[in-house]
mmCIF file of C-alpha atoms in Angstrom:
data_model
loop_
_atom_site.group_PDB
_atom_site.id
_atom_site.type_symbol
_atom_site.label_atom_id
_atom_site.label_comp_id
_atom_site.label_asym_id
_atom_site.label_seq_id
_atom_site.Cartn_x
_atom_site.Cartn_y
_atom_site.Cartn_z
ATOM 1 C CA MET A 1 34.222 21.175 11.330
ATOM 2 C CA THR A 2 31.330 23.397 10.253
ATOM 3 C CA ASP A 3 31.311 27.151 9.763
ATOM 4 C CA LEU A 4 30.802 29.072 13.000
ATOM 5 C CA ALA A 5 27.805 30.816 11.387
ATOM 6 C CA LEU A 6 26.055 27.474 10.957
ATOM 7 C CA VAL A 7 26.634 26.530 14.576
ATOM 8 C CA ASN A 8 25.346 29.849 15.918
ATOM 9 C CA ASP A 9 22.356 30.142 13.558
ATOM 10 C CA LEU A 10 20.851 26.879 12.375
ATOM 11 C CA SER A 11 18.503 28.760 10.055
ATOM 12 C CA THR A 12 21.563 29.344 7.902
ATOM 13 C CA ALA A 13 22.321 25.626 7.930
ATOM 14 C CA VAL A 14 18.757 24.791 6.845
ATOM 15 C CA GLU A 15 19.390 26.047 3.318
ATOM 16 C CA ARG A 16 22.563 24.002 3.010
ATOM 17 C CA TYR A 17 20.825 20.920 4.359
ATOM 18 C CA LEU A 18 17.879 21.501 2.012
ATOM 19 C CA GLN A 19 20.271 21.633 -0.916
ATOM 20 C CA HIS A 20 21.755 18.280 0.092
ATOM 21 C CA ILE A 21 18.433 16.491 0.452
ATOM 22 C CA GLY A 22 17.072 18.153 -2.684
ATOM 23 C CA GLU A 23 19.916 16.557 -4.612
ATOM 24 C CA ALA A 24 19.428 13.219 -2.793
ATOM 25 C CA ASP A 25 22.919 13.740 -1.400
ATOM 26 C CA GLU A 26 22.820 11.409 1.571
ATOM 27 C CA TYR A 27 26.493 11.720 2.423
ATOM 28 C CA GLY A 28 26.372 15.510 2.368
ATOM 29 C CA ALA A 29 23.275 15.646 4.576
ATOM 30 C CA VAL A 30 24.617 13.133 7.101
ATOM 31 C CA ASP A 31 28.040 14.788 7.185
ATOM 32 C CA LEU A 32 26.414 18.159 7.893
ATOM 33 C CA VAL A 33 24.317 16.974 10.839
ATOM 34 C CA LEU A 34 27.198 14.988 12.345
ATOM 35 C CA ALA A 35 29.551 17.950 11.985
ATOM 36 C CA LEU A 36 27.066 20.105 13.872
ATOM 37 C CA LEU A 37 26.949 17.502 16.650
ATOM 38 C CA ASP A 38 30.761 17.416 16.737
ATOM 39 C CA ASP A 39 30.790 21.203 17.084
ATOM 40 C CA GLY A 40 28.611 21.012 20.182
ATOM 41 C CA VAL A 41 25.147 21.689 18.784
ATOM 42 C CA PRO A 42 22.667 19.659 20.887
ATOM 43 C CA ALA A 43 21.041 16.834 18.970
ATOM 44 C CA GLU A 44 17.550 18.075 19.827
ATOM 45 C CA ARG A 45 18.325 21.419 18.183
ATOM 46 C CA VAL A 46 19.583 19.667 15.063
ATOM 47 C CA LEU A 47 16.361 17.651 14.875
ATOM 48 C CA LEU A 48 13.937 20.493 15.562
ATOM 49 C CA GLU A 49 15.729 23.563 14.208
ATOM 50 C CA LEU A 50 17.432 22.047 11.152
ATOM 51 C CA ILE A 51 15.735 18.871 9.990
ATOM 52 C CA ALA A 52 12.109 19.724 10.844
ATOM 53 C CA PRO A 53 12.098 23.151 9.121
ATOM 54 C CA ALA A 54 13.876 21.727 6.082
ATOM 55 C CA GLN A 55 11.205 19.054 5.732
ATOM 56 C CA ARG A 56 8.448 21.647 6.026
ATOM 57 C CA ARG A 57 10.159 23.500 3.190
ATOM 58 C CA VAL A 58 10.167 20.285 1.142
ATOM 59 C CA GLY A 59 6.383 20.108 1.504
ATOM 60 C CA GLU A 60 6.029 23.744 0.459
ATOM 61 C CA LEU A 61 8.180 23.216 -2.643
ATOM 62 C CA TRP A 62 6.068 20.236 -3.650
ATOM 63 C CA ALA A 63 2.846 22.182 -3.060
ATOM 64 C CA ALA A 64 4.100 25.021 -5.264
ATOM 65 C CA ASP A 65 4.861 22.481 -8.023
ATOM 66 C CA GLU A 66 8.566 23.331 -7.836
ATOM 67 C CA TRP A 67 9.523 19.804 -6.727
ATOM 68 C CA SER A 68 8.122 16.571 -8.097
ATOM 69 C CA VAL A 69 6.713 13.824 -5.902
ATOM 70 C CA ALA A 70 9.804 11.748 -6.713
ATOM 71 C CA ARG A 71 12.144 14.503 -5.541
ATOM 72 C CA GLU A 72 10.113 15.004 -2.372
ATOM 73 C CA HIS A 73 10.244 11.281 -1.628
ATOM 74 C CA ALA A 74 13.992 11.150 -2.246
ATOM 75 C CA ALA A 75 14.572 14.110 0.066
ATOM 76 C CA THR A 76 12.491 12.516 2.823
ATOM 77 C CA ALA A 77 14.394 9.239 2.469
ATOM 78 C CA VAL A 78 17.683 11.100 2.901
ATOM 79 C CA THR A 79 16.326 12.857 5.978
ATOM 80 C CA GLU A 80 15.362 9.527 7.515
ATOM 81 C CA ARG A 81 18.967 8.411 7.099
ATOM 82 C CA ALA A 82 20.182 11.638 8.698
ATOM 83 C CA VAL A 83 17.883 11.110 11.698
ATOM 84 C CA ALA A 84 19.158 7.534 12.004
ATOM 85 C CA ALA A 85 22.742 8.832 11.978
ATOM 86 C CA ILE A 86 21.945 11.185 14.861
ATOM 87 C CA ALA A 87 20.316 8.361 16.814
ATOM 88 C CA THR A 88 23.406 6.218 16.323
ATOM 89 C CA ARG A 89 25.807 8.985 17.372
ATOM 90 C CA VAL A 90 23.935 10.191 20.489
ATOM 91 C CA ARG A 91 22.880 7.488 22.978
ATOM 92 C CA PRO A 92 21.618 8.941 26.257
ATOM 93 C CA THR A 93 21.017 6.746 29.280
ATOM 94 C CA PRO A 94 17.277 6.258 30.009
ATOM 95 C CA ARG A 95 16.134 7.901 33.231
ATOM 96 C CA PHE A 96 12.359 7.958 32.805
ATOM 97 C CA GLY A 97 9.780 5.337 31.915
ATOM 98 C CA ARG A 98 8.688 3.829 28.622
ATOM 99 C CA VAL A 99 6.701 5.415 25.792
ATOM 100 C CA THR A 100 5.324 3.764 22.672
ATOM 101 C CA VAL A 101 5.282 5.984 19.581
ATOM 102 C CA ALA A 102 3.223 5.014 16.522
ATOM 103 C CA CYS A 103 1.230 6.339 13.591
ATOM 104 C CA ALA A 104 -2.487 5.632 13.520
ATOM 105 C CA ASP A 105 -3.700 2.862 11.258
ATOM 106 C CA GLY A 106 -3.638 4.090 7.645
ATOM 107 C CA GLU A 107 -1.249 6.963 8.423
ATOM 108 C CA TYR A 108 1.989 6.631 6.470
ATOM 109 C CA HIS A 109 3.608 9.998 7.234
ATOM 110 C CA GLN A 110 6.040 8.747 9.844
ATOM 111 C CA LEU A 111 8.906 11.247 9.782
ATOM 112 C CA ALA A 112 7.405 13.641 12.342
ATOM 113 C CA THR A 113 6.690 10.653 14.563
ATOM 114 C CA ARG A 114 10.290 9.528 14.227
ATOM 115 C CA LEU A 115 11.466 12.989 15.269
ATOM 116 C CA LEU A 116 9.252 12.738 18.362
ATOM 117 C CA ALA A 117 10.702 9.333 19.204
ATOM 118 C CA GLU A 118 14.255 10.664 18.965
ATOM 119 C CA VAL A 119 13.483 13.745 21.066
ATOM 120 C CA LEU A 120 11.969 11.527 23.758
ATOM 121 C CA ARG A 121 15.060 9.305 23.714
ATOM 122 C CA LEU A 122 17.291 12.350 24.050
ATOM 123 C CA ARG A 123 15.209 13.485 27.032
ATOM 124 C CA GLY A 124 15.775 10.131 28.759
ATOM 125 C CA TRP A 125 12.751 8.022 27.872
ATOM 126 C CA ARG A 126 12.871 4.433 26.734
ATOM 127 C CA VAL A 127 11.028 4.520 23.414
ATOM 128 C CA ASP A 128 9.398 1.847 21.277
ATOM 129 C CA PHE A 129 9.053 3.402 17.816
ATOM 130 C CA LEU A 130 6.560 1.343 15.814
ATOM 131 C CA GLY A 131 6.516 3.472 12.666
ATOM 132 C CA ALA A 132 3.791 4.008 10.083
ATOM 133 C CA SER A 133 0.229 2.649 9.962
ATOM 134 C CA VAL A 134 -0.004 0.434 13.038
ATOM 135 C CA PRO A 135 -3.356 -1.424 13.223
ATOM 136 C CA ALA A 136 -5.027 -0.882 16.581
ATOM 137 C CA PRO A 137 -5.184 -4.608 17.546
ATOM 138 C CA HIS A 138 -1.440 -5.021 16.942
ATOM 139 C CA LEU A 139 -0.680 -1.850 18.874
ATOM 140 C CA VAL A 140 -2.743 -3.092 21.824
ATOM 141 C CA THR A 141 -0.907 -6.416 21.773
ATOM 142 C CA HIS A 142 2.378 -4.517 21.967
ATOM 143 C CA LEU A 143 1.089 -2.449 24.885
ATOM 144 C CA HIS A 144 0.134 -5.574 26.814
ATOM 145 C CA GLN A 145 3.571 -7.060 26.149
ATOM 146 C CA THR A 146 5.609 -3.982 27.123
ATOM 147 C CA GLY A 147 3.497 -2.017 29.607
ATOM 148 C CA PRO A 148 4.449 1.559 28.622
ATOM 149 C CA ASP A 149 3.603 4.613 30.681
ATOM 150 C CA ALA A 150 1.989 6.285 27.668
ATOM 151 C CA VAL A 151 1.449 5.888 23.951
ATOM 152 C CA ALA A 152 1.969 8.766 21.509
ATOM 153 C CA VAL A 153 -0.306 8.457 18.470
ATOM 154 C CA SER A 154 0.333 10.522 15.347
ATOM 155 C CA CYS A 155 -2.196 11.495 12.698
ATOM 156 C CA THR A 156 -1.036 13.786 9.889
ATOM 157 C CA LEU A 157 -4.106 13.648 7.643
ATOM 158 C CA THR A 158 -7.557 14.360 9.006
ATOM 159 C CA THR A 159 -8.931 11.618 6.759
ATOM 160 C CA ARG A 160 -7.358 9.181 9.225
ATOM 161 C CA LEU A 161 -9.274 10.542 12.221
ATOM 162 C CA PRO A 162 -11.853 7.712 12.341
ATOM 163 C CA ARG A 163 -9.016 5.169 12.558
ATOM 164 C CA ALA A 164 -7.150 7.351 15.049
ATOM 165 C CA HIS A 165 -10.311 7.370 17.150
ATOM 166 C CA ALA A 166 -10.365 3.558 17.135
ATOM 167 C CA THR A 167 -6.690 3.524 18.138
ATOM 168 C CA ILE A 168 -7.218 5.969 20.998
ATOM 169 C CA THR A 169 -10.181 4.014 22.342
ATOM 170 C CA ALA A 170 -8.323 0.678 22.105
ATOM 171 C CA CYS A 171 -5.237 1.964 23.904
ATOM 172 C CA GLN A 172 -7.267 3.477 26.716
ATOM 173 C CA ALA A 173 -9.189 0.225 27.074
ATOM 174 C CA ALA A 174 -5.794 -1.411 27.593
ATOM 175 C CA GLY A 175 -5.147 1.026 30.428
ATOM 176 C CA VAL A 176 -2.576 3.217 28.668
ATOM 177 C CA PRO A 177 -3.066 7.011 28.360
ATOM 178 C CA VAL A 178 -2.831 8.474 24.855
ATOM 179 C CA LEU A 179 -0.937 11.595 23.825
ATOM 180 C CA ALA A 180 -2.072 12.750 20.383
ATOM 181 C CA GLY A 181 -0.029 14.746 17.896
ATOM 182 C CA GLY A 182 0.154 15.632 14.245
ATOM 183 C CA ALA A 183 -1.614 18.060 11.939
ATOM 184 C CA GLY A 184 -4.543 15.685 11.505
ATOM 185 C CA PHE A 185 -5.773 16.506 15.009
ATOM 186 C CA GLY A 186 -6.026 20.185 14.070
ATOM 187 C CA ALA A 187 -3.616 23.052 14.582
ATOM 188 C CA ASP A 188 -5.138 23.590 18.037
ATOM 189 C CA GLY A 189 -5.602 19.906 18.835
ATOM 190 C CA ARG A 190 -9.391 20.236 18.845
ATOM 191 C CA PHE A 191 -9.962 16.825 17.269
ATOM 192 C CA ALA A 192 -7.727 15.155 19.848
ATOM 193 C CA GLY A 193 -10.146 16.366 22.498
ATOM 194 C CA THR A 194 -13.197 15.450 20.425
ATOM 195 C CA LEU A 195 -11.952 11.889 19.997
ATOM 196 C CA GLY A 196 -11.074 11.442 23.658
ATOM 197 C CA ALA A 197 -7.269 11.560 23.741
ATOM 198 C CA ASP A 198 -5.770 12.152 27.177
ATOM 199 C CA GLY A 199 -3.539 14.930 25.884
ATOM 200 C CA TRP A 200 -2.263 16.712 22.807
ATOM 201 C CA ALA A 201 0.986 18.429 21.896
ATOM 202 C CA PRO A 202 1.725 20.559 18.809
ATOM 203 C CA THR A 203 5.453 19.745 18.626
ATOM 204 C CA ALA A 204 7.908 17.056 19.654
ATOM 205 C CA ASP A 205 9.506 19.173 22.370
ATOM 206 C CA ALA A 206 6.082 20.160 23.739
ATOM 207 C CA ALA A 207 5.142 16.473 23.892
ATOM 208 C CA ALA A 208 8.350 15.683 25.753
ATOM 209 C CA ASP A 209 7.698 18.533 28.206
ATOM 210 C CA LEU A 210 4.165 17.276 28.837
ATOM 211 C CA LEU A 211 5.300 13.716 29.521
ATOM 212 C CA GLU A 212 8.205 14.786 31.688
ATOM 213 C CA ALA A 213 5.903 16.961 33.813
ATOM 214 C CA GLY A 214 3.499 14.040 34.232
ATOM 215 C CA LEU A 215 0.604 16.060 32.839
ATOM 216 C CA LEU A 216 -1.395 13.208 31.315
ATOM 217 C CA PRO A 217 -4.330 13.321 31.243
ATOM 218 C CA SER A 218 -4.470 16.999 30.315
ATOM 219 C CA PHE A 219 -7.924 16.877 28.682
ATOM 220 C CA PRO A 220 -11.075 16.296 30.753
ATOM 221 C CA ALA A 221 -11.811 12.607 31.170
ATOM 222 C CA ALA A 222 -13.878 11.118 28.366
ATOM 223 C CA SER A 223 -17.288 9.642 29.062
ATOM 224 C CA PRO A 224 -17.574 5.827 29.266
ATOM 225 C CA GLY A 225 -17.400 4.250 25.832
ATOM 226 C CA GLY A 226 -15.608 7.196 24.286
ATOM 227 C CA PRO A 227 -16.338 10.908 23.886
ATOM 228 C CA PRO A 228 -19.723 12.076 22.691
ATOM 229 C CA ARG A 229 -19.836 12.711 18.966
ATOM 230 C CA PRO A 230 -22.752 13.879 16.811
ATOM 231 C CA ALA A 231 -24.245 10.862 15.096
ATOM 232 C CA SER A 232 -24.034 10.962 11.304
ATOM 233 C CA THR A 233 -25.824 8.289 9.357
ATOM 234 C CA ASP A 234 -24.466 9.978 6.227
ATOM 235 C CA TYR A 235 -20.886 9.141 7.258
ATOM 236 C CA ALA A 236 -21.299 5.371 7.059
ATOM 237 C CA ARG A 237 -23.264 5.579 3.819
ATOM 238 C CA LEU A 238 -20.724 7.903 2.232
ATOM 239 C CA VAL A 239 -17.816 5.610 3.120
ATOM 240 C CA ALA A 240 -19.654 2.526 1.887
ATOM 241 C CA GLY A 241 -20.553 4.195 -1.419
ATOM 242 C CA ARG A 242 -17.223 5.936 -2.018
ATOM 243 C CA ALA A 243 -16.219 4.108 -5.208
ATOM 244 C CA ASP A 244 -19.669 4.445 -6.754
ATOM 245 C CA LEU A 245 -19.797 8.167 -5.904
ATOM 246 C CA ILE A 246 -16.472 8.817 -7.639
ATOM 247 C CA ALA A 247 -17.544 6.840 -10.722
ATOM 248 C CA ARG A 248 -20.894 8.672 -10.958
ATOM 249 C CA THR A 249 -19.260 12.061 -10.506
ATOM 250 C CA MET A 250 -16.682 11.261 -13.178
ATOM 251 C CA ARG A 251 -19.488 10.376 -15.599
ATOM 252 C CA ALA A 252 -21.312 13.597 -14.733
ATOM 253 C CA LEU A 253 -18.101 15.583 -15.300
ATOM 254 C CA THR A 254 -17.692 14.044 -18.730
ATOM 255 C CA GLU A 255 -21.258 14.962 -19.637
ATOM 256 C CA ALA A 256 -20.942 18.511 -18.252
ATOM 257 C CA HIS A 257 -17.523 19.083 -19.765
ATOM 258 C CA PRO A 258 -17.215 17.107 -23.053
ATOM 259 C CA PRO A 259 -13.452 17.750 -23.494
ATOM 260 C CA MET A 260 -13.034 15.588 -20.358
ATOM 261 C CA ALA A 261 -13.734 12.547 -22.548
ATOM 262 C CA SER A 262 -10.642 13.292 -24.631
ATOM 263 C CA TYR A 263 -8.282 13.633 -21.666
ATOM 264 C CA ASP A 264 -5.511 11.081 -21.579
ATOM 265 C CA GLU A 265 -5.645 8.352 -18.969
ATOM 266 C CA ARG A 266 -3.175 10.120 -16.683
ATOM 267 C CA LEU A 267 -5.356 13.241 -16.423
ATOM 268 C CA ARG A 268 -8.504 11.199 -15.898
ATOM 269 C CA GLU A 269 -6.807 9.241 -13.114
ATOM 270 C CA ALA A 270 -5.611 12.492 -11.510
ATOM 271 C CA THR A 271 -9.173 13.857 -11.582
ATOM 272 C CA ALA A 272 -10.527 10.666 -10.022
ATOM 273 C CA ASP A 273 -7.810 10.855 -7.340
ATOM 274 C CA ASP A 274 -8.808 14.443 -6.531
ATOM 275 C CA LEU A 275 -12.450 13.410 -6.205
ATOM 276 C CA GLY A 276 -11.379 10.553 -3.940
ATOM 277 C CA HIS A 277 -9.473 12.902 -1.653
ATOM 278 C CA LEU A 278 -12.427 15.303 -1.525
ATOM 279 C CA THR A 279 -14.719 12.408 -0.616
ATOM 280 C CA ASP A 280 -12.373 11.266 2.150
ATOM 281 C CA PHE A 281 -12.161 14.733 3.684
ATOM 282 C CA LEU A 282 -15.920 15.124 3.382
ATOM 283 C CA ALA A 283 -16.336 11.868 5.324
ATOM 284 C CA ALA A 284 -13.879 12.995 8.013
ATOM 285 C CA ALA A 285 -15.726 16.300 8.390
ATOM 286 C CA LEU A 286 -18.975 14.384 8.871
ATOM 287 C CA TYR A 287 -17.305 12.105 11.421
ATOM 288 C CA VAL A 288 -16.206 14.947 13.707
ATOM 289 C CA ASP A 289 -18.983 17.376 12.669
ATOM 290 C CA ASP A 290 -16.566 20.112 11.583
ATOM 291 C CA VAL A 291 -17.168 22.218 8.454
ATOM 292 C CA PRO A 292 -13.725 23.938 8.407
ATOM 293 C CA LEU A 293 -12.059 20.531 8.199
ATOM 294 C CA PHE A 294 -13.583 20.161 4.727
ATOM 295 C CA THR A 295 -13.354 23.763 3.547
ATOM 296 C CA ASP A 296 -9.698 24.042 4.578
ATOM 297 C CA PHE A 297 -8.915 21.047 2.385
ATOM 298 C CA VAL A 298 -10.924 22.512 -0.488
ATOM 299 C CA ALA A 299 -8.905 25.734 -0.185
ATOM 300 C CA TRP A 300 -5.654 23.766 -0.184
ATOM 301 C CA THR A 301 -6.793 21.733 -3.207
ATOM 302 C CA ARG A 302 -7.855 24.899 -5.037
ATOM 303 C CA ASP A 303 -4.424 26.439 -4.574
ATOM 304 C CA ILE A 304 -2.545 23.252 -5.460
ATOM 305 C CA LEU A 305 -4.567 22.861 -8.655
ATOM 306 C CA LYS A 306 -4.081 26.525 -9.520
ATOM 307 C CA ALA A 307 -0.308 26.085 -9.192
ATOM 308 C CA ARG A 308 -0.659 23.292 -11.748
ATOM 309 C CA GLY A 309 -2.717 25.358 -14.174
ATOM 310 C CA VAL A 310 -6.193 24.068 -13.246
ATOM 311 C CA PRO A 311 -8.770 26.896 -12.829
ATOM 312 C CA PRO A 312 -10.831 27.099 -9.608
ATOM 313 C CA ALA A 313 -14.018 26.800 -11.677
ATOM 314 C CA ALA A 314 -13.126 23.166 -12.405
ATOM 315 C CA LEU A 315 -12.995 22.350 -8.692
ATOM 316 C CA ALA A 316 -16.262 24.177 -8.027
ATOM 317 C CA LEU A 317 -17.912 22.227 -10.862
ATOM 318 C CA GLY A 318 -16.703 18.929 -9.438
ATOM 319 C CA LEU A 319 -18.109 19.808 -6.008
ATOM 320 C CA ARG A 320 -21.470 20.802 -7.489
ATOM 321 C CA LEU A 321 -21.729 17.542 -9.378
ATOM 322 C CA MET A 322 -20.717 15.605 -6.266
ATOM 323 C CA ARG A 323 -23.455 17.377 -4.318
ATOM 324 C CA ASP A 324 -25.954 16.402 -7.019
ATOM 325 C CA GLN A 325 -24.921 12.744 -6.695
ATOM 326 C CA LEU A 326 -25.456 12.886 -2.918
ATOM 327 C CA HIS A 327 -29.053 14.128 -3.001
ATOM 328 C CA ASP A 328 -30.026 11.305 -0.631
ATOM 329 C CA LEU A 329 -27.418 12.295 1.994
ATOM 330 C CA PRO A 330 -28.711 15.656 3.273
ATOM 331 C CA GLN A 331 -26.015 16.118 5.925
ATOM 332 C CA THR A 332 -23.401 16.395 3.170
ATOM 333 C CA HIS A 333 -25.090 19.320 1.415
ATOM 334 C CA PRO A 334 -24.063 22.173 3.801
ATOM 335 C CA LEU A 335 -20.477 20.906 3.710
ATOM 336 C CA LEU A 336 -20.373 20.738 -0.079
ATOM 337 C CA THR A 337 -22.070 24.132 -0.430
ATOM 338 C CA ALA A 338 -19.444 25.656 1.847
ATOM 339 C CA GLY A 339 -16.787 23.884 -0.207
ATOM 340 C CA ILE A 340 -18.145 25.368 -3.440
ATOM 341 C CA HIS A 341 -17.994 28.871 -1.972
ATOM 342 C CA THR A 342 -14.418 28.212 -0.824
ATOM 343 C CA ALA A 343 -13.381 26.944 -4.261
ATOM 344 C CA GLN A 344 -14.625 30.199 -5.781
ATOM 345 C CA SER A 345 -12.926 32.470 -3.232
ATOM 346 C CA PRO A 346 -9.480 34.110 -3.711
ATOM 347 C CA SER A 347 -6.454 31.866 -3.417
ATOM 348 C CA ARG A 348 -3.881 31.825 -0.672
ATOM 349 C CA PRO A 349 -0.268 30.585 -0.837
ATOM 350 C CA PRO A 350 -0.361 26.745 -0.812
ATOM 351 C CA ASP A 351 0.613 24.993 2.390
ATOM 352 C CA ASN A 352 0.035 21.489 3.710
ATOM 353 C CA PRO A 353 -3.478 20.228 4.420
ATOM 354 C CA SER A 354 -4.550 19.562 8.014
#
């Protein structure tokens, strides 16, 4: 049995659950969620009011450099076991149709998608949960084999939007409406509409409500061949030249900042990784023609680096040098200029990138 306070106020239980997963205490975490179920707390509340907020807190602790990547991964693995324990304990009888739930190709953040799948099961849907990074052709094959009423596609990182677009288009061509979700589509779902999804939901329970009410499509119908999108010749060239851009910018950084040459291999690799992420978000911003997509990531990067002792001037320098390397891609210049201004602006508390 759990304390009555935990049953009545799950926000109190979040801290206890967070302690368990932070210590990679699988038994403690699973025992806590099962005890709450035994005490009459609905499984959907446990998923959305205990597990989801605890995982958001995990991301915040990592962003603030209070938890290592290893600890964050261990905590997430424990949470996946806790969600599996709930799914095993609570087995509702299906009363609606069938929904396929999957992450877009290249998207490996699957926990939120798993929570959606479990909420849909609890609401009475038959769910095919396909997990992380499902290539569009394989997803379409599954749709033809199973004939679901809808497919829920998750995208957590905006860098995966081009692949999410391909997934959305392929599913609709197979005759299945697409419900989009995940931070990658924007906090307001604007990129879901841009890329032609039939609907968007900000949370698992909102997605379940939308499906249950039969409100797909909830966006205006897309034009034949997909939604209109500003053409960007720079996008394809930037993606094709990604590796060369990072190498040239690294060389320019070494020349502009001589101590860079003496950095150990780990620091040089971290710098190259940061430049790679900036390049990927720059490409995504070009793809959907959205400046805030890039500047929001620059702000997040600035604050993450600051938490790790890296001054904002270093990020601004890297963006300037990247802009210099892209002199032949004029559409990138306004984005990078905006990014430089953002890197030099006051910090905000670190959160997760869109």
